[in-house]
Amino acid sequence: MSTRAAGIVASQVILKNNSVLGLATGSTPEGMYRELVKLNQERTVDFSGVITFNLDEYIGLPPGHPQSYHHYMHHHFFNHINVAPQNIHIPQGQAGNMAETCLEYDQKIADAGGIDLQVLGIGANGHIGFNEPHTYLKMQTHLIDLTEETVEANSRFFDTAEEVPRQAVTMGMGSIMQARRILLLASGKNKAPAIKETVSGKITTAVPASFLQLHREVILILDKEAASLMMELDQRFHIPGLWHRDVS
Ligand code: GLP
């Protein structure tokens, strides 16, 4: 999965050296970042012209906190590649004026010309970035209360329950859906229901990833477990052919 995903990101950057990449955190893309670091170090891919925008950040964690997404991105990726520091953008989880900072983040994405390739993971509840299931979703970058399910899922990274952030700042559905291409990675059985709903369920704010059905070019890279419920479905009826599916 990681090699395939890294190959797609690398080819995007090789074809357009000033690509705008939307980047995700979580355990799923860690291997992809490892592969991309190798490709950069062996000079197959040059990140010097690339601009990056991360999807999200926890509220309240300083950038140096080992569980902050700032730390994650530098630790797994940015510290090991030749990206220009001024081209890295990650939402601020400790901004004084959150509303203004969110507006500025969207403006920076627009000024960069929008996102060429957006990498996504998916929450077991169907969230993308930190756009959580709700009665409505937001277009713009915004502050969000995390659901109990997400707080619980994230608690594996923290020593005590009190430390687990309950709020985050996330890119909204707008910047994600406006990305020219989307690369969604999912592995493990616990992601299978969310993947099934994403691919063939109703388009609903209860499963934010289901909106990806409206996107022109989504590449799914799944392991067999994450794809298991989808494959059952596939045997019964055809799933829209616009989606590239790659089940390793
Ligand atoms: C967090 C992140 C998401 C990520 C999700 C899944 O909630 N905000 O961007 O997709 O976790 O993480 P994992 O890959 O660890 O399952």
PDB file of C-alpha atoms and ligand atoms in Angstrom:
ATOM      1  CA  MET A   1       0.000   0.000   0.000  1.00  0.00           C
ATOM      2  CA  SER A   2       2.726   2.402   1.023  1.00  0.00           C
ATOM      3  CA  THR A   3       4.751   1.788  -2.121  1.00  0.00           C
ATOM      4  CA  ARG A   4       1.722   2.286  -4.365  1.00  0.00           C
ATOM      5  CA  ALA A   5       0.691   5.442  -2.512  1.00  0.00           C
ATOM      6  CA  ALA A   6       4.211   6.876  -2.576  1.00  0.00           C
ATOM      7  CA  GLY A   7       4.402   6.111  -6.304  1.00  0.00           C
ATOM      8  CA  ILE A   8       1.272   8.175  -6.954  1.00  0.00           C
ATOM      9  CA  VAL A   9       2.513  11.131  -4.891  1.00  0.00           C
ATOM     10  CA  ALA A  10       5.978  10.880  -6.455  1.00  0.00           C
ATOM     11  CA  SER A  11       4.628  10.806 -10.009  1.00  0.00           C
ATOM     12  CA  GLN A  12       2.495  13.868  -9.253  1.00  0.00           C
ATOM     13  CA  VAL A  13       5.619  15.744  -8.137  1.00  0.00           C
ATOM     14  CA  ILE A  14       7.760  14.458 -11.019  1.00  0.00           C
ATOM     15  CA  LEU A  15       5.166  15.633 -13.553  1.00  0.00           C
ATOM     16  CA  LYS A  16       4.647  19.008 -11.838  1.00  0.00           C
ATOM     17  CA  ASN A  17       7.539  20.049  -9.635  1.00  0.00           C
ATOM     18  CA  ASN A  18       5.591  22.882  -8.004  1.00  0.00           C
ATOM     19  CA  SER A  19       2.650  20.650  -7.065  1.00  0.00           C
ATOM     20  CA  VAL A  20       0.419  21.600  -4.152  1.00  0.00           C
ATOM     21  CA  LEU A  21       0.027  18.552  -1.922  1.00  0.00           C
ATOM     22  CA  GLY A  22      -2.651  18.115   0.734  1.00  0.00           C
ATOM     23  CA  LEU A  23      -1.238  15.865   3.434  1.00  0.00           C
ATOM     24  CA  ALA A  24      -2.729  13.621   6.100  1.00  0.00           C
ATOM     25  CA  THR A  25      -1.526  12.226   9.408  1.00  0.00           C
ATOM     26  CA  GLY A  26      -2.531   9.043  11.274  1.00  0.00           C
ATOM     27  CA  SER A  27      -0.884   5.622  11.313  1.00  0.00           C
ATOM     28  CA  THR A  28      -2.045   4.701   7.811  1.00  0.00           C
ATOM     29  CA  PRO A  29       0.201   7.029   5.734  1.00  0.00           C
ATOM     30  CA  GLU A  30       3.353   6.522   7.836  1.00  0.00           C
ATOM     31  CA  GLY A  31       4.748   3.898   5.432  1.00  0.00           C
ATOM     32  CA  MET A  32       3.972   6.136   2.450  1.00  0.00           C
ATOM     33  CA  TYR A  33       6.041   8.935   4.002  1.00  0.00           C
ATOM     34  CA  ARG A  34       8.883   6.471   4.628  1.00  0.00           C
ATOM     35  CA  GLU A  35       8.840   5.473   0.957  1.00  0.00           C
ATOM     36  CA  LEU A  36       8.743   9.105  -0.183  1.00  0.00           C
ATOM     37  CA  VAL A  37      11.735   9.939   2.016  1.00  0.00           C
ATOM     38  CA  LYS A  38      13.664   7.106   0.312  1.00  0.00           C
ATOM     39  CA  LEU A  39      12.666   8.373  -3.135  1.00  0.00           C
ATOM     40  CA  ASN A  40      13.820  11.872  -2.194  1.00  0.00           C
ATOM     41  CA  GLN A  41      17.114  10.693  -0.716  1.00  0.00           C
ATOM     42  CA  GLU A  42      17.920   8.639  -3.795  1.00  0.00           C
ATOM     43  CA  ARG A  43      17.049  11.736  -5.859  1.00  0.00           C
ATOM     44  CA  THR A  44      14.125  10.193  -7.727  1.00  0.00           C
ATOM     45  CA  VAL A  45      11.797  12.953  -6.466  1.00  0.00           C
ATOM     46  CA  ASP A  46      12.639  16.567  -5.732  1.00  0.00           C
ATOM     47  CA  PHE A  47      10.360  18.323  -3.217  1.00  0.00           C
ATOM     48  CA  SER A  48      12.103  21.729  -3.424  1.00  0.00           C
ATOM     49  CA  GLY A  49       9.276  23.324  -5.431  1.00  0.00           C
ATOM     50  CA  VAL A  50       6.377  21.590  -3.662  1.00  0.00           C
ATOM     51  CA  ILE A  51       3.880  23.409  -1.432  1.00  0.00           C
ATOM     52  CA  THR A  52       2.136  21.406   1.289  1.00  0.00           C
ATOM     53  CA  PHE A  53      -1.054  21.933   3.281  1.00  0.00           C
ATOM     54  CA  ASN A  54      -1.919  19.592   6.105  1.00  0.00           C
ATOM     55  CA  LEU A  55      -5.488  18.655   6.808  1.00  0.00           C
ATOM     56  CA  ASP A  56      -5.715  19.229  10.510  1.00  0.00           C
ATOM     57  CA  GLU A  57      -4.227  19.779  13.966  1.00  0.00           C
ATOM     58  CA  TYR A  58      -5.330  19.207  17.552  1.00  0.00           C
ATOM     59  CA  ILE A  59      -6.371  22.218  19.578  1.00  0.00           C
ATOM     60  CA  GLY A  60      -4.265  22.913  22.618  1.00  0.00           C
ATOM     61  CA  LEU A  61      -1.139  20.904  21.810  1.00  0.00           C
ATOM     62  CA  PRO A  62       1.995  23.001  21.259  1.00  0.00           C
ATOM     63  CA  PRO A  63       3.746  22.258  17.924  1.00  0.00           C
ATOM     64  CA  GLY A  64       6.572  20.461  19.774  1.00  0.00           C
ATOM     65  CA  HIS A  65       4.195  18.055  21.572  1.00  0.00           C
ATOM     66  CA  PRO A  66       5.026  14.488  20.429  1.00  0.00           C
ATOM     67  CA  GLN A  67       1.357  13.853  19.534  1.00  0.00           C
ATOM     68  CA  SER A  68       0.813  17.107  17.657  1.00  0.00           C
ATOM     69  CA  TYR A  69       0.427  16.780  13.903  1.00  0.00           C
ATOM     70  CA  HIS A  70       3.201  19.393  13.513  1.00  0.00           C
ATOM     71  CA  HIS A  71       5.531  17.005  15.266  1.00  0.00           C
ATOM     72  CA  TYR A  72       4.223  13.996  13.319  1.00  0.00           C
ATOM     73  CA  MET A  73       4.810  15.660   9.944  1.00  0.00           C
ATOM     74  CA  HIS A  74       8.320  16.851  10.759  1.00  0.00           C
ATOM     75  CA  HIS A  75       9.265  13.559  12.384  1.00  0.00           C
ATOM     76  CA  HIS A  76       7.946  11.306   9.597  1.00  0.00           C
ATOM     77  CA  PHE A  77       8.475  13.478   6.552  1.00  0.00           C
ATOM     78  CA  PHE A  78       9.562  17.109   6.457  1.00  0.00           C
ATOM     79  CA  ASN A  79      12.819  16.717   8.443  1.00  0.00           C
ATOM     80  CA  HIS A  80      14.077  14.142   5.940  1.00  0.00           C
ATOM     81  CA  ILE A  81      13.219  15.719   2.573  1.00  0.00           C
ATOM     82  CA  ASN A  82      14.236  18.854   0.685  1.00  0.00           C
ATOM     83  CA  VAL A  83      10.926  20.724   1.031  1.00  0.00           C
ATOM     84  CA  ALA A  84      11.361  24.481   1.618  1.00  0.00           C
ATOM     85  CA  PRO A  85      10.248  25.288   5.198  1.00  0.00           C
ATOM     86  CA  GLN A  86       8.278  28.325   3.985  1.00  0.00           C
ATOM     87  CA  ASN A  87       6.228  26.026   1.707  1.00  0.00           C
ATOM     88  CA  ILE A  88       4.955  23.910   4.620  1.00  0.00           C
ATOM     89  CA  HIS A  89       1.507  24.781   6.002  1.00  0.00           C
ATOM     90  CA  ILE A  90      -0.151  23.092   8.971  1.00  0.00           C
ATOM     91  CA  PRO A  91      -3.233  24.531  10.722  1.00  0.00           C
ATOM     92  CA  GLN A  92      -2.392  26.229  14.023  1.00  0.00           C
ATOM     93  CA  GLY A  93      -3.891  24.529  17.050  1.00  0.00           C
ATOM     94  CA  GLN A  94      -2.958  27.341  19.398  1.00  0.00           C
ATOM     95  CA  ALA A  95      -3.921  30.422  17.420  1.00  0.00           C
ATOM     96  CA  GLY A  96      -5.182  33.488  19.298  1.00  0.00           C
ATOM     97  CA  ASN A  97      -7.847  34.358  16.773  1.00  0.00           C
ATOM     98  CA  MET A  98      -9.018  31.033  15.407  1.00  0.00           C
ATOM     99  CA  ALA A  99     -11.618  32.417  12.978  1.00  0.00           C
ATOM    100  CA  GLU A 100      -9.057  34.678  11.335  1.00  0.00           C
ATOM    101  CA  THR A 101      -6.371  31.979  11.227  1.00  0.00           C
ATOM    102  CA  CYS A 102      -8.817  29.582   9.520  1.00  0.00           C
ATOM    103  CA  LEU A 103      -9.713  32.199   6.889  1.00  0.00           C
ATOM    104  CA  GLU A 104      -6.025  32.842   6.249  1.00  0.00           C
ATOM    105  CA  TYR A 105      -5.397  29.110   5.818  1.00  0.00           C
ATOM    106  CA  ASP A 106      -8.077  28.830   3.111  1.00  0.00           C
ATOM    107  CA  GLN A 107      -6.745  31.981   1.450  1.00  0.00           C
ATOM    108  CA  LYS A 108      -3.238  30.486   1.333  1.00  0.00           C
ATOM    109  CA  ILE A 109      -4.612  27.339  -0.336  1.00  0.00           C
ATOM    110  CA  ALA A 110      -6.452  29.490  -2.879  1.00  0.00           C
ATOM    111  CA  ASP A 111      -3.350  31.662  -3.478  1.00  0.00           C
ATOM    112  CA  ALA A 112      -1.303  28.511  -4.135  1.00  0.00           C
ATOM    113  CA  GLY A 113      -3.808  27.596  -6.856  1.00  0.00           C
ATOM    114  CA  GLY A 114      -5.695  24.901  -4.927  1.00  0.00           C
ATOM    115  CA  ILE A 115      -4.581  21.383  -4.101  1.00  0.00           C
ATOM    116  CA  ASP A 116      -3.318  19.124  -6.897  1.00  0.00           C
ATOM    117  CA  LEU A 117      -3.311  15.896  -4.903  1.00  0.00           C
ATOM    118  CA  GLN A 118      -4.963  15.428  -1.522  1.00  0.00           C
ATOM    119  CA  VAL A 119      -3.893  12.438   0.569  1.00  0.00           C
ATOM    120  CA  LEU A 120      -6.593  11.211   2.948  1.00  0.00           C
ATOM    121  CA  GLY A 121      -6.952   8.601   5.649  1.00  0.00           C
ATOM    122  CA  ILE A 122     -10.379   7.835   7.039  1.00  0.00           C
ATOM    123  CA  GLY A 123     -11.784   7.566  10.563  1.00  0.00           C
ATOM    124  CA  ALA A 124     -13.717   4.416  11.470  1.00  0.00           C
ATOM    125  CA  ASN A 125     -16.769   6.716  11.672  1.00  0.00           C
ATOM    126  CA  GLY A 126     -16.178   7.990   8.119  1.00  0.00           C
ATOM    127  CA  HIS A 127     -14.489  11.273   9.014  1.00  0.00           C
ATOM    128  CA  ILE A 128     -11.936  12.807   6.658  1.00  0.00           C
ATOM    129  CA  GLY A 129      -9.438  15.288   8.048  1.00  0.00           C
ATOM    130  CA  PHE A 130     -11.392  15.981  11.221  1.00  0.00           C
ATOM    131  CA  ASN A 131     -14.698  16.592   9.433  1.00  0.00           C
ATOM    132  CA  GLU A 132     -16.760  14.528  11.829  1.00  0.00           C
ATOM    133  CA  PRO A 133     -20.229  13.025  11.186  1.00  0.00           C
ATOM    134  CA  HIS A 134     -22.822  15.663  12.033  1.00  0.00           C
ATOM    135  CA  THR A 135     -26.125  17.103  10.808  1.00  0.00           C
ATOM    136  CA  TYR A 136     -24.120  19.502   8.614  1.00  0.00           C
ATOM    137  CA  LEU A 137     -20.582  19.814   7.287  1.00  0.00           C
ATOM    138  CA  LYS A 138     -18.558  22.985   6.707  1.00  0.00           C
ATOM    139  CA  MET A 139     -16.847  24.168   3.542  1.00  0.00           C
ATOM    140  CA  GLN A 140     -14.082  26.183   5.168  1.00  0.00           C
ATOM    141  CA  THR A 141     -11.276  25.415   7.596  1.00  0.00           C
ATOM    142  CA  HIS A 142     -12.849  25.463  11.046  1.00  0.00           C
ATOM    143  CA  LEU A 143     -12.703  24.489  14.689  1.00  0.00           C
ATOM    144  CA  ILE A 144     -14.503  21.236  15.484  1.00  0.00           C
ATOM    145  CA  ASP A 145     -15.514  19.246  18.563  1.00  0.00           C
ATOM    146  CA  LEU A 146     -14.277  15.688  18.183  1.00  0.00           C
ATOM    147  CA  THR A 147     -16.821  12.894  18.615  1.00  0.00           C
ATOM    148  CA  GLU A 148     -16.481  10.492  21.547  1.00  0.00           C
ATOM    149  CA  GLU A 149     -15.600   7.755  19.050  1.00  0.00           C
ATOM    150  CA  THR A 150     -12.689   9.779  17.649  1.00  0.00           C
ATOM    151  CA  VAL A 151     -11.449  10.819  21.111  1.00  0.00           C
ATOM    152  CA  GLU A 152     -11.533   7.134  22.050  1.00  0.00           C
ATOM    153  CA  ALA A 153      -9.693   6.092  18.848  1.00  0.00           C
ATOM    154  CA  ASN A 154      -7.008   8.748  19.419  1.00  0.00           C
ATOM    155  CA  SER A 155      -6.549   7.854  23.085  1.00  0.00           C
ATOM    156  CA  ARG A 156      -4.162   5.048  22.078  1.00  0.00           C
ATOM    157  CA  PHE A 157      -1.514   7.721  21.481  1.00  0.00           C
ATOM    158  CA  PHE A 158      -1.838   9.372  24.911  1.00  0.00           C
ATOM    159  CA  ASP A 159      -0.930   8.190  28.433  1.00  0.00           C
ATOM    160  CA  THR A 160      -4.111   9.388  30.148  1.00  0.00           C
ATOM    161  CA  ALA A 161      -7.671  10.072  28.976  1.00  0.00           C
ATOM    162  CA  GLU A 162      -7.417  13.703  30.197  1.00  0.00           C
ATOM    163  CA  GLU A 163      -4.580  14.410  27.782  1.00  0.00           C
ATOM    164  CA  VAL A 164      -6.569  13.428  24.664  1.00  0.00           C
ATOM    165  CA  PRO A 165      -7.592  16.622  22.821  1.00  0.00           C
ATOM    166  CA  ARG A 166     -11.350  17.098  22.420  1.00  0.00           C
ATOM    167  CA  GLN A 167     -11.164  19.725  19.731  1.00  0.00           C
ATOM    168  CA  ALA A 168      -9.281  20.146  16.483  1.00  0.00           C
ATOM    169  CA  VAL A 169      -8.918  22.561  13.600  1.00  0.00           C
ATOM    170  CA  THR A 170      -9.562  20.965  10.227  1.00  0.00           C
ATOM    171  CA  MET A 171      -9.625  21.847   6.563  1.00  0.00           C
ATOM    172  CA  GLY A 172     -13.292  21.882   5.575  1.00  0.00           C
ATOM    173  CA  MET A 173     -14.978  19.758   2.924  1.00  0.00           C
ATOM    174  CA  GLY A 174     -14.466  22.564   0.371  1.00  0.00           C
ATOM    175  CA  SER A 175     -10.676  22.404   0.037  1.00  0.00           C
ATOM    176  CA  ILE A 176     -10.808  18.602   0.048  1.00  0.00           C
ATOM    177  CA  MET A 177     -13.512  18.360  -2.615  1.00  0.00           C
ATOM    178  CA  GLN A 178     -11.820  21.043  -4.732  1.00  0.00           C
ATOM    179  CA  ALA A 179      -8.548  19.073  -4.824  1.00  0.00           C
ATOM    180  CA  ARG A 180      -7.879  17.952  -8.397  1.00  0.00           C
ATOM    181  CA  ARG A 181      -7.134  14.384  -7.332  1.00  0.00           C
ATOM    182  CA  ILE A 182      -7.685  12.543  -4.073  1.00  0.00           C
ATOM    183  CA  LEU A 183      -5.755   9.549  -2.769  1.00  0.00           C
ATOM    184  CA  LEU A 184      -7.565   7.747   0.055  1.00  0.00           C
ATOM    185  CA  LEU A 185      -5.712   5.112   2.070  1.00  0.00           C
ATOM    186  CA  ALA A 186      -7.340   2.668   4.472  1.00  0.00           C
ATOM    187  CA  SER A 187      -6.239  -0.543   6.106  1.00  0.00           C
ATOM    188  CA  GLY A 188      -7.708  -2.913   8.669  1.00  0.00           C
ATOM    189  CA  LYS A 189     -11.074  -4.463   9.407  1.00  0.00           C
ATOM    190  CA  ASN A 190     -12.238  -1.553  11.573  1.00  0.00           C
ATOM    191  CA  LYS A 191     -12.246   0.668   8.461  1.00  0.00           C
ATOM    192  CA  ALA A 192     -14.342  -1.764   6.356  1.00  0.00           C
ATOM    193  CA  PRO A 193     -17.799  -0.347   7.261  1.00  0.00           C
ATOM    194  CA  ALA A 194     -16.632   3.240   6.620  1.00  0.00           C
ATOM    195  CA  ILE A 195     -15.145   2.222   3.255  1.00  0.00           C
ATOM    196  CA  LYS A 196     -18.334   0.434   2.242  1.00  0.00           C
ATOM    197  CA  GLU A 197     -20.429   3.507   3.118  1.00  0.00           C
ATOM    198  CA  THR A 198     -17.928   5.792   1.392  1.00  0.00           C
ATOM    199  CA  VAL A 199     -18.011   3.885  -1.853  1.00  0.00           C
ATOM    200  CA  SER A 200     -21.599   2.744  -2.104  1.00  0.00           C
ATOM    201  CA  GLY A 201     -23.632   4.204   0.756  1.00  0.00           C
ATOM    202  CA  LYS A 202     -25.927   7.216   0.627  1.00  0.00           C
ATOM    203  CA  ILE A 203     -24.199  10.588   0.388  1.00  0.00           C
ATOM    204  CA  THR A 204     -24.766  11.855   3.874  1.00  0.00           C
ATOM    205  CA  THR A 205     -23.187  14.163   6.433  1.00  0.00           C
ATOM    206  CA  ALA A 206     -23.373  11.149   8.774  1.00  0.00           C
ATOM    207  CA  VAL A 207     -20.466   9.722   6.731  1.00  0.00           C
ATOM    208  CA  PRO A 208     -18.413  12.723   5.546  1.00  0.00           C
ATOM    209  CA  ALA A 209     -16.263  10.544   3.260  1.00  0.00           C
ATOM    210  CA  SER A 210     -19.414   9.569   1.294  1.00  0.00           C
ATOM    211  CA  PHE A 211     -19.192  13.014  -0.377  1.00  0.00           C
ATOM    212  CA  LEU A 212     -16.154  11.692  -2.231  1.00  0.00           C
ATOM    213  CA  GLN A 213     -18.645   9.878  -4.494  1.00  0.00           C
ATOM    214  CA  LEU A 214     -19.217  13.315  -6.050  1.00  0.00           C
ATOM    215  CA  HIS A 215     -15.533  13.798  -6.836  1.00  0.00           C
ATOM    216  CA  ARG A 216     -14.181  13.143 -10.337  1.00  0.00           C
ATOM    217  CA  GLU A 217     -10.941  11.450  -9.434  1.00  0.00           C
ATOM    218  CA  VAL A 218     -10.503   9.493  -6.241  1.00  0.00           C
ATOM    219  CA  ILE A 219      -7.879   6.769  -5.999  1.00  0.00           C
ATOM    220  CA  LEU A 220      -8.531   4.243  -3.241  1.00  0.00           C
ATOM    221  CA  ILE A 221      -5.670   2.173  -1.894  1.00  0.00           C
ATOM    222  CA  LEU A 222      -6.992  -0.445   0.491  1.00  0.00           C
ATOM    223  CA  ASP A 223      -5.827  -3.656   2.050  1.00  0.00           C
ATOM    224  CA  LYS A 224      -8.085  -6.687   1.771  1.00  0.00           C
ATOM    225  CA  GLU A 225      -9.565  -6.178   5.242  1.00  0.00           C
ATOM    226  CA  ALA A 226     -10.576  -2.549   4.675  1.00  0.00           C
ATOM    227  CA  ALA A 227     -12.001  -3.566   1.294  1.00  0.00           C
ATOM    228  CA  SER A 228     -13.741  -6.708   2.590  1.00  0.00           C
ATOM    229  CA  LEU A 229     -17.310  -5.343   2.770  1.00  0.00           C
ATOM    230  CA  MET A 230     -16.839  -3.514  -0.500  1.00  0.00           C
ATOM    231  CA  MET A 231     -15.754  -6.701  -2.253  1.00  0.00           C
ATOM    232  CA  GLU A 232     -18.876  -8.487  -0.984  1.00  0.00           C
ATOM    233  CA  LEU A 233     -20.903  -5.683  -2.506  1.00  0.00           C
ATOM    234  CA  ASP A 234     -18.926  -5.789  -5.709  1.00  0.00           C
ATOM    235  CA  GLN A 235     -20.057  -9.349  -6.311  1.00  0.00           C
ATOM    236  CA  ARG A 236     -23.687  -8.255  -6.116  1.00  0.00           C
ATOM    237  CA  PHE A 237     -23.648  -5.103  -8.195  1.00  0.00           C
ATOM    238  CA  HIS A 238     -21.327  -2.865 -10.080  1.00  0.00           C
ATOM    239  CA  ILE A 239     -19.628  -0.027  -8.214  1.00  0.00           C
ATOM    240  CA  PRO A 240     -19.211   3.214 -10.199  1.00  0.00           C
ATOM    241  CA  GLY A 241     -16.310   2.818 -12.622  1.00  0.00           C
ATOM    242  CA  LEU A 242     -15.007   6.370 -12.209  1.00  0.00           C
ATOM    243  CA  TRP A 243     -13.182   5.293  -9.078  1.00  0.00           C
ATOM    244  CA  HIS A 244      -9.796   3.691  -9.458  1.00  0.00           C
ATOM    245  CA  ARG A 245      -9.617   0.778  -7.079  1.00  0.00           C
ATOM    246  CA  ASP A 246      -6.413  -0.829  -6.009  1.00  0.00           C
ATOM    247  CA  VAL A 247      -6.775  -3.567  -3.435  1.00  0.00           C
ATOM    248  CA  SER A 248      -3.427  -4.973  -2.377  1.00  0.00           C
TER     249      SER A 248
HETATM  250  C1  GLP B   1      -7.234  11.136  12.609  1.00  0.00           C
HETATM  251  C2  GLP B   1      -6.866  12.127  11.507  1.00  0.00           C
HETATM  252  C3  GLP B   1      -7.363  11.663  10.153  1.00  0.00           C
HETATM  253  C4  GLP B   1      -6.973  10.215   9.939  1.00  0.00           C
HETATM  254  C5  GLP B   1      -7.602   9.358  11.014  1.00  0.00           C
HETATM  255  C6  GLP B   1      -7.304   7.882  10.851  1.00  0.00           C
HETATM  256  O1  GLP B   1      -8.523  11.297  13.044  1.00  0.00           O
HETATM  257  N1  GLP B   1      -7.379  13.427  11.742  1.00  0.00           N
HETATM  258  O2  GLP B   1      -6.839  12.495   9.143  1.00  0.00           O
HETATM  259  O3  GLP B   1      -7.386   9.799   8.662  1.00  0.00           O
HETATM  260  O4  GLP B   1      -7.075   9.792  12.245  1.00  0.00           O
HETATM  261  O5  GLP B   1      -6.090   7.550  11.468  1.00  0.00           O
HETATM  262  P1  GLP B   1      -5.365   6.179  11.335  1.00  0.00           P
HETATM  263  O6  GLP B   1      -4.701   6.175  10.011  1.00  0.00           O
HETATM  264  O7  GLP B   1      -4.367   6.173  12.465  1.00  0.00           O
HETATM  265  O8  GLP B   1      -6.382   5.108  11.472  1.00  0.00           O
END
